[in-house]
Amino acid sequence: MTKKPSGMIIYRGPSMLDGAPIIAIATGLDDKARNRKTGLVVQTWIMRDDVAPHIALKTGDDASVCGDCQHRLINGGACYVRVFQAPLVVWKAAQRGVYAQAADLDAIRAAGANRVVRLGSYGDPAAVPLAIWEALISSATAHTGYTHQWRTMPQLAALCMASADSALEAAQAQAQGWRTFRVRAPSEPVALREFVCPASKE
């Protein structure tokens, strides 16, 4: 019996955000990686190829994979992703050659087939060519993804929700046809047609 790989490089090339070298890796392909919150999901990690994620976070090189997100450290934000944990482990494994490069789009389609796929467990899906994501989710049972680049990349609306940082931003994105995921202060009410994420502590 052939052992299933735990992960695969689905993209290695220029960022669609700034042209810098990035890498996108799908993990959990061996059906063993189970996240406490999300369950058995194919996770995807988008990182600078030439800079470790915890370093890119400090230098601002994470713009290549996070775009203009206001939650970046260099913008004074506090992203919930702990890049020195899973992203760094995956990045180091990629640099050691643990993950094979996907041979073609068919291999990427097979990686997501009959699975739930998360676009951007770390990093904004907008950094990766659309064709990669379309292949990965083409035979998936479900997928999830969020982007802060909803103002400039409307083509992602079919694949991702817009990350909105205020009620005004949510309204603007919805007016452009996006489904939205909004950051809400504890004192703010839940708007009509919104609900609180089941994974949130509240």
CSV table of C-alpha atoms in Angstrom, one decimal:
chain,number,residue,atom,x,y,z
A,1,MET,CA,0.0,0.0,0.0
A,2,THR,CA,1.3,3.4,-1.0
A,3,LYS,CA,1.6,5.8,1.9
A,4,LYS,CA,-0.3,9.1,1.5
A,5,PRO,CA,1.9,12.2,1.8
A,6,SER,CA,1.1,14.5,4.7
A,7,GLY,CA,1.5,17.6,2.5
A,8,MET,CA,2.1,19.0,-0.9
A,9,ILE,CA,3.5,22.2,-2.3
A,10,ILE,CA,0.6,23.5,-4.4
A,11,TYR,CA,2.3,26.8,-5.5
A,12,ARG,CA,5.8,28.1,-5.6
A,13,GLY,CA,6.3,31.4,-7.4
A,14,PRO,CA,5.6,35.1,-7.3
A,15,SER,CA,3.0,36.6,-4.9
A,16,MET,CA,0.0,38.0,-6.7
A,17,LEU,CA,0.2,40.8,-4.1
A,18,ASP,CA,3.7,42.1,-4.7
A,19,GLY,CA,5.7,39.7,-6.8
A,20,ALA,CA,7.9,38.4,-4.0
A,21,PRO,CA,8.7,34.7,-3.8
A,22,ILE,CA,6.1,32.7,-1.9
A,23,ILE,CA,5.1,29.1,-1.2
A,24,ALA,CA,1.7,27.6,-0.6
A,25,ILE,CA,1.5,24.2,1.1
A,26,ALA,CA,-1.5,22.0,1.6
A,27,THR,CA,-1.2,19.7,4.7
A,28,GLY,CA,-3.4,17.1,6.4
A,29,LEU,CA,-3.6,15.1,3.2
A,30,ASP,CA,-2.8,11.8,5.0
A,31,ASP,CA,-6.1,12.1,7.0
A,32,LYS,CA,-4.2,12.2,10.3
A,33,ALA,CA,-4.0,15.9,11.0
A,34,ARG,CA,-7.0,16.8,13.1
A,35,ASN,CA,-7.5,20.4,14.4
A,36,ARG,CA,-9.4,20.7,17.8
A,37,LYS,CA,-11.7,23.4,16.4
A,38,THR,CA,-12.0,22.5,12.7
A,39,GLY,CA,-11.7,18.7,12.7
A,40,LEU,CA,-10.3,16.8,9.7
A,41,VAL,CA,-9.5,19.5,7.2
A,42,VAL,CA,-7.0,20.1,4.4
A,43,GLN,CA,-5.1,23.2,5.7
A,44,THR,CA,-3.2,25.6,3.4
A,45,TRP,CA,-0.3,27.7,4.5
A,46,ILE,CA,0.8,30.7,2.4
A,47,MET,CA,4.3,32.1,3.3
A,48,ARG,CA,7.3,33.9,2.0
A,49,ASP,CA,9.5,31.2,0.4
A,50,ASP,CA,12.7,33.0,1.3
A,51,VAL,CA,11.9,34.4,4.8
A,52,ALA,CA,10.7,32.4,7.8
A,53,PRO,CA,7.2,33.4,8.8
A,54,HIS,CA,8.1,34.7,12.3
A,55,ILE,CA,10.9,36.8,10.7
A,56,ALA,CA,8.6,38.1,7.9
A,57,LEU,CA,6.1,39.1,10.6
A,58,LYS,CA,8.7,41.4,12.2
A,59,THR,CA,10.3,42.9,9.1
A,60,GLY,CA,7.0,43.5,7.2
A,61,ASP,CA,7.9,41.0,4.5
A,62,ASP,CA,4.6,39.3,5.4
A,63,ALA,CA,2.9,41.9,3.1
A,64,SER,CA,3.6,39.4,0.3
A,65,VAL,CA,1.1,36.9,1.9
A,66,CYS,CA,-1.0,39.2,4.1
A,67,GLY,CA,-1.4,42.2,1.9
A,68,ASP,CA,-2.7,45.3,3.6
A,69,CYS,CA,-4.3,43.5,6.5
A,70,GLN,CA,-4.5,45.9,9.5
A,71,HIS,CA,-3.9,43.0,11.9
A,72,ARG,CA,-0.3,42.6,10.8
A,73,LEU,CA,2.3,43.2,13.6
A,74,ILE,CA,4.0,46.0,11.6
A,75,ASN,CA,0.6,47.8,11.3
A,76,GLY,CA,0.2,47.6,15.1
A,77,GLY,CA,-2.2,44.7,14.9
A,78,ALA,CA,-2.3,41.4,16.6
A,79,CYS,CA,-3.1,38.6,14.2
A,80,TYR,CA,-4.5,35.5,15.9
A,81,VAL,CA,-2.2,33.1,14.0
A,82,ARG,CA,0.9,32.2,16.1
A,83,VAL,CA,3.4,32.0,13.2
A,84,PHE,CA,6.1,30.5,15.3
A,85,GLN,CA,4.0,27.4,15.8
A,86,ALA,CA,2.3,25.6,12.9
A,87,PRO,CA,3.3,28.0,10.1
A,88,LEU,CA,7.0,27.8,11.1
A,89,VAL,CA,6.9,24.0,11.4
A,90,VAL,CA,5.4,23.7,7.9
A,91,TRP,CA,7.8,26.3,6.4
A,92,LYS,CA,10.9,24.5,7.8
A,93,ALA,CA,9.6,21.2,6.5
A,94,ALA,CA,9.2,22.7,3.1
A,95,GLN,CA,12.7,24.1,3.2
A,96,ARG,CA,14.0,20.6,4.1
A,97,GLY,CA,12.3,19.1,1.1
A,98,VAL,CA,9.7,17.1,3.0
A,99,TYR,CA,6.8,18.1,0.7
A,100,ALA,CA,6.8,17.3,-3.0
A,101,GLN,CA,5.7,19.9,-5.6
A,102,ALA,CA,2.4,19.2,-7.2
A,103,ALA,CA,3.0,17.9,-10.7
A,104,ASP,CA,0.1,19.7,-12.2
A,105,LEU,CA,-3.5,20.9,-11.5
A,106,ASP,CA,-4.8,17.4,-11.6
A,107,ALA,CA,-2.6,16.5,-8.6
A,108,ILE,CA,-3.9,19.6,-6.8
A,109,ARG,CA,-7.5,18.5,-7.6
A,110,ALA,CA,-6.8,15.1,-6.1
A,111,ALA,CA,-5.4,16.6,-2.9
A,112,GLY,CA,-8.7,18.4,-2.2
A,113,ALA,CA,-11.1,15.7,-3.5
A,114,ASN,CA,-13.8,14.6,-1.0
A,115,ARG,CA,-12.3,16.8,1.7
A,116,VAL,CA,-13.1,20.0,3.5
A,117,VAL,CA,-10.5,22.6,2.4
A,118,ARG,CA,-9.4,25.7,4.3
A,119,LEU,CA,-7.9,28.4,2.0
A,120,GLY,CA,-5.4,30.3,4.0
A,121,SER,CA,-4.9,28.7,7.4
A,122,TYR,CA,-2.2,31.3,7.4
A,123,GLY,CA,-1.9,34.0,4.7
A,124,ASP,CA,-4.4,35.6,2.4
A,125,PRO,CA,-5.6,33.4,-0.5
A,126,ALA,CA,-5.3,36.5,-2.8
A,127,ALA,CA,-1.5,35.9,-2.8
A,128,VAL,CA,-1.9,32.7,-4.8
A,129,PRO,CA,-3.1,32.4,-8.4
A,130,LEU,CA,-6.9,31.8,-8.6
A,131,ALA,CA,-6.4,28.7,-10.8
A,132,ILE,CA,-4.6,26.9,-7.9
A,133,TRP,CA,-7.6,27.4,-5.5
A,134,GLU,CA,-10.1,26.5,-8.2
A,135,ALA,CA,-8.3,23.2,-8.7
A,136,LEU,CA,-8.0,22.5,-5.0
A,137,ILE,CA,-11.7,22.9,-4.2
A,138,SER,CA,-13.1,21.6,-7.5
A,139,SER,CA,-13.9,18.2,-6.0
A,140,ALA,CA,-13.9,19.2,-2.3
A,141,THR,CA,-17.0,18.6,-0.1
A,142,ALA,CA,-16.7,22.1,1.3
A,143,HIS,CA,-14.3,25.0,1.6
A,144,THR,CA,-13.7,28.1,3.6
A,145,GLY,CA,-11.5,31.1,3.1
A,146,TYR,CA,-11.2,34.8,4.0
A,147,THR,CA,-9.6,37.7,2.3
A,148,HIS,CA,-8.8,41.3,3.2
A,149,GLN,CA,-8.2,42.1,-0.5
A,150,TRP,CA,-12.0,42.2,-1.4
A,151,ARG,CA,-11.7,45.8,-2.6
A,152,THR,CA,-9.1,45.0,-5.3
A,153,MET,CA,-9.8,41.3,-6.1
A,154,PRO,CA,-13.5,40.8,-6.8
A,155,GLN,CA,-12.7,37.5,-8.6
A,156,LEU,CA,-12.2,35.9,-5.2
A,157,ALA,CA,-15.8,36.5,-4.1
A,158,ALA,CA,-16.9,33.1,-5.3
A,159,LEU,CA,-14.2,31.4,-3.2
A,160,CYS,CA,-13.8,33.5,-0.1
A,161,MET,CA,-15.6,35.7,2.4
A,162,ALA,CA,-14.5,39.3,2.8
A,163,SER,CA,-12.7,40.0,6.1
A,164,ALA,CA,-14.3,43.2,7.4
A,165,ASP,CA,-13.0,45.2,10.3
A,166,SER,CA,-16.1,47.3,10.9
A,167,ALA,CA,-19.8,47.4,10.3
A,168,LEU,CA,-19.2,50.0,7.6
A,169,GLU,CA,-16.6,47.7,5.8
A,170,ALA,CA,-19.0,44.8,6.0
A,171,ALA,CA,-21.8,46.9,4.4
A,172,GLN,CA,-19.4,48.1,1.6
A,173,ALA,CA,-18.3,44.5,0.9
A,174,GLN,CA,-21.9,43.2,0.9
A,175,ALA,CA,-22.8,46.0,-1.5
A,176,GLN,CA,-20.2,44.6,-3.9
A,177,GLY,CA,-21.6,41.1,-3.6
A,178,TRP,CA,-19.4,39.6,-1.0
A,179,ARG,CA,-20.3,37.4,2.0
A,180,THR,CA,-18.6,38.9,5.0
A,181,PHE,CA,-16.8,37.9,8.2
A,182,ARG,CA,-16.6,40.8,10.5
A,183,VAL,CA,-14.5,41.6,13.6
A,184,ARG,CA,-16.9,42.8,16.3
A,185,ALA,CA,-16.1,44.6,19.6
A,186,PRO,CA,-17.9,43.0,22.6
A,187,SER,CA,-20.0,46.1,23.0
A,188,GLU,CA,-21.3,46.0,19.4
A,189,PRO,CA,-24.5,44.3,18.5
A,190,VAL,CA,-24.7,41.4,16.0
A,191,ALA,CA,-26.2,42.9,12.8
A,192,LEU,CA,-29.1,41.5,10.9
A,193,ARG,CA,-28.2,38.3,9.0
A,194,GLU,CA,-25.0,37.9,11.1
A,195,PHE,CA,-24.2,35.2,13.7
A,196,VAL,CA,-21.3,34.7,16.0
A,197,CYS,CA,-18.6,32.3,14.9
A,198,PRO,CA,-19.1,29.0,16.8
A,199,ALA,CA,-15.4,28.8,17.5
A,200,SER,CA,-15.3,32.2,19.2
A,201,LYS,CA,-14.8,32.2,23.0
A,202,GLU,CA,-18.0,34.2,23.6
